[in-house]
Amino acid sequence: MLDKTPKELYERKALRINPAKTCQPIGAMYAALGIHKCLPHSHGSQGCCSYHRMQLTRHFKDPIMASTSSFTEGACVFGGGSNMKTAVKNIFEIYEPDIIAVHTTCLSETIGDDLKTIIAQSQSIVPEGKHVIHASTPSYVGSHVTGYSNMVKAIVTYLAENTETPNEKINIIPGFVSPGDIREIKKLLQLLGVPFIMMPDTSGVVDAGMTGHYDMYPAGGTKLEDVKDTGNSKHTLALGSFSSEAGAAELDKKCKVPMDTLTMPIGIEAVDRFLMTVCKLTDKEVPYEIEEERTQLVDLMLDSHQYLYGKKVAISGDPDTVISMTEFVVSLGMIPKYIVTGTPGASFEKQIKAILVKAGIEEECKYKASGDLFELHQWIKNEPVDLLVGTTHSKFISRAEDIPLIRFGFPIIDRYAHAYMPTTGYKGAIRIIEMFTNAILDRQDRDCAEEDFEMVM
Amino acid sequence: MKNIVDKALEKYPAKTFKQRKKHIIVKDSENESQDIAANTRTVPGIITNRGCCYAGCKGVVVGPIKDMVHIVHGPIGCSYYAWGTRRNKATAEKEGDTAGENFIEYCFSTDMQESDIVFGGEKKLKLAIKEAMELFNPKAISISATCPVGLIGDDINAVAVQAEKEYGIQVLAFNCEGYKGVSQSAGHHIANNKFIKDVIGKGNKDFSDKKFNINILGEYNIGGDAWEVERVLNKIGYNVIATLTGDGSIERIKNAHKADLNLVQCHRSINYIAEMLEEKYGTPWLKTNFIGIDAFSQTLRDMAIFFDDEELTARTEAVIAEELEAIEGEVEYYSERLSGRTAFLYVGGSRSHHYQNLLSTFGVETILSGYEFAHRDDYEGREVIPFIKPDADSKNIEELKVQKDEKNYRVIISPEKLEELKKVIPLNEYKGLIKDSPEGSIIIDDLNHYETETFIKILKPDMFFSGIKDVFVAKKMGVMAKQLHSYDYSGPYAGFRGAINFARDTDMGVYTPSWKYVTAPWKTEPMIVGNVEEEVASC
């Protein structure tokens, strides 16, 4: 497996190998799916749209809908305006969404299609009460996380309104996480008794159940009136600086809704901070049910510490989730030996560094933004780790080096049920520890001498 | 049935109705020529299943060649989505004493950034090639262009020429920008042209000590299909020089002109090469079908007829008998369990035809079929090729004209014999999907989401074979659905053993007890029995 990867490090400037990121539009498509009765639309050639739908379907094992402008060579020369208008007419008549959320690709961005103007010109074919919005998502900038962020920002730009009728709600932008994660965050807010708007919210859309009939627009997703009402909220919490901050900042700018950026509530400290922030903003107290979950988590951390303490971990994936995971790993007494995201951005390295410095382990760890899995593998070949935490793409390294992989983040395309399960909240942290200890104990059961085989562990 | 089609399309805006209607026909043998519109541009916003030219070139034809470094010149997405997602299996093969190479597990990209779009990406591409050489020292490199490359004017051909000189290896540049043509199909054509121009014919291996030298064209070894086919061919006594391109190797492909016969499995993706190999080197091609027990047996017999060798013919019959005997019981078992059911088949450019035979082996009737991106000849047969009008969207895809290669051209079979053979076996010809489709079945080109949902509701098939974007839609509608691109991570489905794998997987899908639980018990059983009785009594 991966036999061509040499141990000797080699500094690459141009050749990207086995990336730890993908391109913007898929993130925008995912964000748009979090709006109720919204059809994502890809303004480019149709290959992108097919690929993005495929990858999301493979992750969620559920239908993922989106339309495309289906550029031809001619459209590249004359612009994609007429493709877009034809698409808008067809989409509203045939598929009847309430809103079309357009994103772009490297094609329409390179030729410089002016979507604002195209959409303005299309208004006559947009049915009463329906909307067309757009985000610019050039694939040659940032990553899929950037695309998510750009679409969230665009949703705010087009739709959020401050009508000066305060709703006393907290806006939550959950970031690029699974519906299981979003459900868990909503559960915490409900237990706290805090009125909130979760936006975008893919729960009930990409994890819809089996009923025997197909709903093109499932029950889930943030309702349009709630999207608009985000402008009347008293505060916005952006979970994850990379995926959520831009949207929250736009709400602040456009509707004067103050904001805070928090790390994604993955791991004990991040969840503590999340709850403390919400309580301070709303004068609520943490109820017993949540407190009990936390006591269980700490109980578990102490019960299982002998298997985790000092274990070295390589973590790769998207910046916001990797930052939180790094912090959690540290709080378990583990060493986040290598930390990689494919997404560019200086703030990743800054935030990771702060965690490592605080723990006094910066010297022993390597971290990199805009890195890739080829380089991560080379690091591991030079000094191995005990656990890998990453997406499905890490399974090659896992097999090549015989290191257990904890599947975490996006995408996980080779396992089932994960999108139902949270990694957020104390419940999610409990689940992560279960995955960690199961992997380590399975390994011990498999590898130990027969006379060392244990009944109780 | 015709009325059903019109009714199904009622919802379309007038212009879309007019466009889509031409892409749908109902099989009617009374009607001598049934024209279907195909290979035309996709209707924007219609929710097509189609992909792009890059996917057809790099993803399908070029990518499976295992011993090359395939560099995708573009932003990261294109290379990322083609990374491990098409199941073209490959293993490294030893050449003499040197360990073979296999780069299938890797994904290579120039990961273009904003500055590359603004200032051009050639410099980065050159550096990427240099880095690939220093890290891997591969035998050959491919460069595949993506959407922005053509727009900003990067000359990947010039980069390839320069790199060939500098490193002394073959560097193949493919101008397969995603917007070219109207689907994956343009990418096949572009890849075919390059192989004919720059790869096939470069090899000097001598096969004169071997009999029955063949190539397998348009077989991508999904889930090990090519291996299963080769197992049987080798058993009969054939020597496979090259497979294009499943488990393919650049060295083998260079020698492909040495074969006596080309087998064409996927007509759409490889017919250009098949045709040009005949013109340039004199190699005839045979339309084969490895899918389905009867179809595969027929293919093996057709091959024996072509080579006309007593021993080979005897061996062919012996192997067929042996293979059939081994699976006889299973064929019977699955036929009993599956027969009488109906299916929809919607796959890329060839499987919707090939799988009809396999389904009918187990008593399943195909009531709707279609292709994403096939051309009229794949539907109607190659005899319509002279009547296909090229349209504006595909006119920029090069129609390569080849000349007879004076040095390597061979008369393998006399022209008279060839004409005779054409009467009995499908030599240099393909009859298309329509002729083989059941009477009254619906055939749809570029089937979209609306039509999928509508026809499932109207015709209520028992099973739906399509791709990843469709299967969960059908499943949610209560229809058993399986992927016929990825085989739902199973396979092989080709050959005799593959037929049984397919039947086993389909049987699992039909008989999984999970279907019984879709409706919760409280939806069908009265919860408070006493109250109901009381109400009845009071009536």
PDB file of C-alpha atoms in Angstrom, chain B residues 178-333:
ATOM      1  CA  GLY B 178     -14.680  20.041 -18.638  1.00  0.00           C
ATOM      2  CA  TYR B 179     -16.713  22.330 -20.898  1.00  0.00           C
ATOM      3  CA  LYS B 180     -15.752  20.519 -24.099  1.00  0.00           C
ATOM      4  CA  GLY B 181     -18.478  18.584 -25.878  1.00  0.00           C
ATOM      5  CA  VAL B 182     -21.641  17.943 -23.893  1.00  0.00           C
ATOM      6  CA  SER B 183     -20.697  15.073 -21.582  1.00  0.00           C
ATOM      7  CA  GLN B 184     -18.047  12.522 -20.652  1.00  0.00           C
ATOM      8  CA  SER B 185     -18.136  11.351 -24.271  1.00  0.00           C
ATOM      9  CA  ALA B 186     -15.909  14.128 -25.618  1.00  0.00           C
ATOM     10  CA  GLY B 187     -13.254  13.048 -23.128  1.00  0.00           C
ATOM     11  CA  HIS B 188     -13.265   9.491 -24.433  1.00  0.00           C
ATOM     12  CA  HIS B 189     -12.675  10.787 -27.934  1.00  0.00           C
ATOM     13  CA  ILE B 190      -9.829  13.072 -26.879  1.00  0.00           C
ATOM     14  CA  ALA B 191      -8.123  10.246 -24.975  1.00  0.00           C
ATOM     15  CA  ASN B 192      -8.572   7.850 -27.938  1.00  0.00           C
ATOM     16  CA  ASN B 193      -6.956  10.276 -30.354  1.00  0.00           C
ATOM     17  CA  LYS B 194      -3.901  10.678 -28.160  1.00  0.00           C
ATOM     18  CA  PHE B 195      -3.367   6.947 -27.751  1.00  0.00           C
ATOM     19  CA  ILE B 196      -3.515   6.397 -31.494  1.00  0.00           C
ATOM     20  CA  LYS B 197      -1.251   9.331 -32.265  1.00  0.00           C
ATOM     21  CA  ASP B 198       1.397   8.911 -29.603  1.00  0.00           C
ATOM     22  CA  VAL B 199       1.222   5.588 -27.793  1.00  0.00           C
ATOM     23  CA  ILE B 200      -0.012   2.594 -29.769  1.00  0.00           C
ATOM     24  CA  GLY B 201       2.620   1.480 -32.266  1.00  0.00           C
ATOM     25  CA  LYS B 202       5.586   2.562 -30.152  1.00  0.00           C
ATOM     26  CA  GLY B 203       6.166  -0.919 -28.756  1.00  0.00           C
ATOM     27  CA  ASN B 204       8.550  -3.451 -30.306  1.00  0.00           C
ATOM     28  CA  LYS B 205       7.639  -6.562 -28.408  1.00  0.00           C
ATOM     29  CA  ASP B 206       7.508  -9.692 -30.516  1.00  0.00           C
ATOM     30  CA  PHE B 207       4.475 -11.931 -30.116  1.00  0.00           C
ATOM     31  CA  SER B 208       5.170 -14.266 -33.049  1.00  0.00           C
ATOM     32  CA  ASP B 209       5.677 -17.183 -30.655  1.00  0.00           C
ATOM     33  CA  LYS B 210       2.120 -16.696 -29.340  1.00  0.00           C
ATOM     34  CA  LYS B 211      -1.128 -17.672 -31.029  1.00  0.00           C
ATOM     35  CA  PHE B 212      -4.456 -15.874 -30.839  1.00  0.00           C
ATOM     36  CA  ASN B 213      -3.152 -12.435 -29.856  1.00  0.00           C
ATOM     37  CA  ILE B 214      -5.929 -10.080 -28.868  1.00  0.00           C
ATOM     38  CA  ASN B 215      -6.607  -6.776 -27.170  1.00  0.00           C
ATOM     39  CA  ILE B 216      -9.547  -6.036 -24.927  1.00  0.00           C
ATOM     40  CA  LEU B 217     -10.756  -2.524 -25.682  1.00  0.00           C
ATOM     41  CA  GLY B 218     -13.120  -0.490 -23.525  1.00  0.00           C
ATOM     42  CA  GLU B 219     -12.894  -2.667 -20.437  1.00  0.00           C
ATOM     43  CA  TYR B 220     -11.930  -0.816 -17.269  1.00  0.00           C
ATOM     44  CA  ASN B 221     -11.722  -3.671 -14.767  1.00  0.00           C
ATOM     45  CA  ILE B 222     -14.402  -2.298 -12.465  1.00  0.00           C
ATOM     46  CA  GLY B 223     -14.475  -4.583  -9.442  1.00  0.00           C
ATOM     47  CA  GLY B 224     -12.131  -6.974 -11.276  1.00  0.00           C
ATOM     48  CA  ASP B 225     -14.282  -7.503 -14.409  1.00  0.00           C
ATOM     49  CA  ALA B 226     -11.315  -7.636 -16.797  1.00  0.00           C
ATOM     50  CA  TRP B 227      -9.525 -10.170 -14.625  1.00  0.00           C
ATOM     51  CA  GLU B 228     -12.518 -12.481 -14.669  1.00  0.00           C
ATOM     52  CA  VAL B 229     -12.807 -12.178 -18.456  1.00  0.00           C
ATOM     53  CA  GLU B 230      -9.058 -12.743 -18.899  1.00  0.00           C
ATOM     54  CA  ARG B 231      -9.215 -15.796 -16.656  1.00  0.00           C
ATOM     55  CA  VAL B 232     -11.583 -17.462 -19.108  1.00  0.00           C
ATOM     56  CA  LEU B 233      -9.766 -16.206 -22.218  1.00  0.00           C
ATOM     57  CA  ASN B 234      -6.449 -17.470 -20.931  1.00  0.00           C
ATOM     58  CA  LYS B 235      -8.000 -20.815 -20.138  1.00  0.00           C
ATOM     59  CA  ILE B 236      -9.154 -21.137 -23.739  1.00  0.00           C
ATOM     60  CA  GLY B 237      -5.741 -20.174 -25.020  1.00  0.00           C
ATOM     61  CA  TYR B 238      -5.838 -16.511 -25.953  1.00  0.00           C
ATOM     62  CA  ASN B 239      -2.957 -14.161 -25.339  1.00  0.00           C
ATOM     63  CA  VAL B 240      -4.128 -10.732 -24.191  1.00  0.00           C
ATOM     64  CA  ILE B 241      -1.564  -8.179 -25.307  1.00  0.00           C
ATOM     65  CA  ALA B 242      -3.247  -5.121 -23.834  1.00  0.00           C
ATOM     66  CA  THR B 243      -6.423  -4.158 -22.057  1.00  0.00           C
ATOM     67  CA  LEU B 244      -7.538  -0.569 -22.588  1.00  0.00           C
ATOM     68  CA  THR B 245      -7.387   0.455 -19.951  1.00  0.00           C
ATOM     69  CA  GLY B 246      -8.461  -1.516 -16.876  1.00  0.00           C
ATOM     70  CA  ASP B 247      -5.357  -2.675 -14.985  1.00  0.00           C
ATOM     71  CA  GLY B 248      -3.621  -1.158 -18.003  1.00  0.00           C
ATOM     72  CA  SER B 249       0.063  -0.528 -18.452  1.00  0.00           C
ATOM     73  CA  ILE B 250       1.644   1.956 -20.829  1.00  0.00           C
ATOM     74  CA  GLU B 251       4.119  -0.647 -22.100  1.00  0.00           C
ATOM     75  CA  ARG B 252       1.357  -3.062 -23.026  1.00  0.00           C
ATOM     76  CA  ILE B 253      -0.684  -0.351 -24.728  1.00  0.00           C
ATOM     77  CA  LYS B 254       2.335   0.609 -26.848  1.00  0.00           C
ATOM     78  CA  ASN B 255       2.225  -2.920 -28.297  1.00  0.00           C
ATOM     79  CA  ALA B 256      -1.524  -3.000 -28.934  1.00  0.00           C
ATOM     80  CA  HIS B 257      -1.005  -2.857 -32.715  1.00  0.00           C
ATOM     81  CA  LYS B 258       0.431  -6.373 -32.579  1.00  0.00           C
ATOM     82  CA  ALA B 259      -2.918  -8.034 -31.890  1.00  0.00           C
ATOM     83  CA  ASP B 260      -4.838 -10.051 -34.479  1.00  0.00           C
ATOM     84  CA  LEU B 261      -8.227  -9.080 -33.134  1.00  0.00           C
ATOM     85  CA  ASN B 262      -9.598  -6.301 -30.968  1.00  0.00           C
ATOM     86  CA  LEU B 263     -12.505  -7.048 -28.671  1.00  0.00           C
ATOM     87  CA  VAL B 264     -14.716  -4.018 -28.132  1.00  0.00           C
ATOM     88  CA  GLN B 265     -16.658  -4.151 -24.892  1.00  0.00           C
ATOM     89  CA  CYS B 266     -17.610  -0.496 -24.317  1.00  0.00           C
ATOM     90  CA  HIS B 267     -18.355   0.705 -27.825  1.00  0.00           C
ATOM     91  CA  ARG B 268     -18.907   4.320 -26.838  1.00  0.00           C
ATOM     92  CA  SER B 269     -15.603   4.978 -25.136  1.00  0.00           C
ATOM     93  CA  ILE B 270     -13.254   3.078 -27.404  1.00  0.00           C
ATOM     94  CA  ASN B 271     -14.800   2.682 -30.885  1.00  0.00           C
ATOM     95  CA  TYR B 272     -12.545   5.479 -32.179  1.00  0.00           C
ATOM     96  CA  ILE B 273      -9.427   3.483 -31.351  1.00  0.00           C
ATOM     97  CA  ALA B 274     -10.958   0.267 -32.693  1.00  0.00           C
ATOM     98  CA  GLU B 275     -11.736   1.919 -35.991  1.00  0.00           C
ATOM     99  CA  MET B 276      -8.377   3.663 -36.295  1.00  0.00           C
ATOM    100  CA  LEU B 277      -6.485   0.483 -35.404  1.00  0.00           C
ATOM    101  CA  GLU B 278      -8.186  -1.174 -38.326  1.00  0.00           C
ATOM    102  CA  GLU B 279      -7.361   1.594 -40.755  1.00  0.00           C
ATOM    103  CA  LYS B 280      -3.814   2.039 -39.561  1.00  0.00           C
ATOM    104  CA  TYR B 281      -2.750  -1.544 -38.785  1.00  0.00           C
ATOM    105  CA  GLY B 282      -5.430  -3.720 -40.381  1.00  0.00           C
ATOM    106  CA  THR B 283      -6.691  -5.210 -37.104  1.00  0.00           C
ATOM    107  CA  PRO B 284     -10.384  -6.106 -37.270  1.00  0.00           C
ATOM    108  CA  TRP B 285     -12.575  -5.600 -34.218  1.00  0.00           C
ATOM    109  CA  LEU B 286     -15.362  -7.663 -32.785  1.00  0.00           C
ATOM    110  CA  LYS B 287     -18.220  -6.287 -30.700  1.00  0.00           C
ATOM    111  CA  THR B 288     -18.256  -8.405 -27.576  1.00  0.00           C
ATOM    112  CA  ASN B 289     -20.400  -8.633 -24.494  1.00  0.00           C
ATOM    113  CA  PHE B 290     -18.821 -10.070 -21.372  1.00  0.00           C
ATOM    114  CA  ILE B 291     -21.944  -9.403 -19.307  1.00  0.00           C
ATOM    115  CA  GLY B 292     -24.494 -12.196 -19.052  1.00  0.00           C
ATOM    116  CA  ILE B 293     -24.042 -15.917 -19.403  1.00  0.00           C
ATOM    117  CA  ASP B 294     -25.503 -16.284 -22.902  1.00  0.00           C
ATOM    118  CA  ALA B 295     -23.882 -13.106 -24.122  1.00  0.00           C
ATOM    119  CA  PHE B 296     -20.434 -14.072 -22.898  1.00  0.00           C
ATOM    120  CA  SER B 297     -20.754 -17.596 -24.332  1.00  0.00           C
ATOM    121  CA  GLN B 298     -21.781 -16.084 -27.654  1.00  0.00           C
ATOM    122  CA  THR B 299     -18.810 -13.739 -27.575  1.00  0.00           C
ATOM    123  CA  LEU B 300     -16.432 -16.646 -26.980  1.00  0.00           C
ATOM    124  CA  ARG B 301     -17.981 -18.555 -29.895  1.00  0.00           C
ATOM    125  CA  ASP B 302     -17.742 -15.485 -32.146  1.00  0.00           C
ATOM    126  CA  MET B 303     -14.055 -15.246 -31.324  1.00  0.00           C
ATOM    127  CA  ALA B 304     -13.555 -18.914 -32.195  1.00  0.00           C
ATOM    128  CA  ILE B 305     -15.325 -18.389 -35.508  1.00  0.00           C
ATOM    129  CA  PHE B 306     -12.989 -15.498 -36.240  1.00  0.00           C
ATOM    130  CA  PHE B 307      -9.811 -17.474 -35.593  1.00  0.00           C
ATOM    131  CA  ASP B 308     -11.222 -20.580 -37.264  1.00  0.00           C
ATOM    132  CA  ASP B 309      -8.922 -23.035 -35.522  1.00  0.00           C
ATOM    133  CA  GLU B 310     -10.188 -26.500 -34.742  1.00  0.00           C
ATOM    134  CA  GLU B 311      -8.360 -26.867 -31.485  1.00  0.00           C
ATOM    135  CA  LEU B 312      -9.395 -23.389 -30.316  1.00  0.00           C
ATOM    136  CA  THR B 313     -13.030 -24.065 -31.173  1.00  0.00           C
ATOM    137  CA  ALA B 314     -12.998 -27.343 -29.276  1.00  0.00           C
ATOM    138  CA  ARG B 315     -11.307 -25.673 -26.323  1.00  0.00           C
ATOM    139  CA  THR B 316     -13.898 -22.865 -26.405  1.00  0.00           C
ATOM    140  CA  GLU B 317     -16.770 -25.335 -26.155  1.00  0.00           C
ATOM    141  CA  ALA B 318     -15.032 -27.306 -23.430  1.00  0.00           C
ATOM    142  CA  VAL B 319     -14.386 -24.213 -21.329  1.00  0.00           C
ATOM    143  CA  ILE B 320     -17.937 -22.913 -21.794  1.00  0.00           C
ATOM    144  CA  ALA B 321     -19.317 -26.306 -20.742  1.00  0.00           C
ATOM    145  CA  GLU B 322     -17.024 -26.458 -17.741  1.00  0.00           C
ATOM    146  CA  GLU B 323     -17.858 -22.922 -16.603  1.00  0.00           C
ATOM    147  CA  LEU B 324     -21.586 -23.431 -17.087  1.00  0.00           C
ATOM    148  CA  GLU B 325     -21.561 -26.641 -15.162  1.00  0.00           C
ATOM    149  CA  ALA B 326     -19.873 -24.928 -12.244  1.00  0.00           C
ATOM    150  CA  ILE B 327     -22.634 -22.342 -11.912  1.00  0.00           C
ATOM    151  CA  GLU B 328     -25.629 -24.315 -13.083  1.00  0.00           C
ATOM    152  CA  GLY B 329     -27.174 -24.788  -9.664  1.00  0.00           C
ATOM    153  CA  GLU B 330     -26.809 -21.153  -8.755  1.00  0.00           C
ATOM    154  CA  VAL B 331     -28.335 -19.972 -12.009  1.00  0.00           C
ATOM    155  CA  GLU B 332     -31.368 -22.093 -11.309  1.00  0.00           C
ATOM    156  CA  TYR B 333     -31.601 -20.946  -7.706  1.00  0.00           C
TER     157      TYR B 333
END
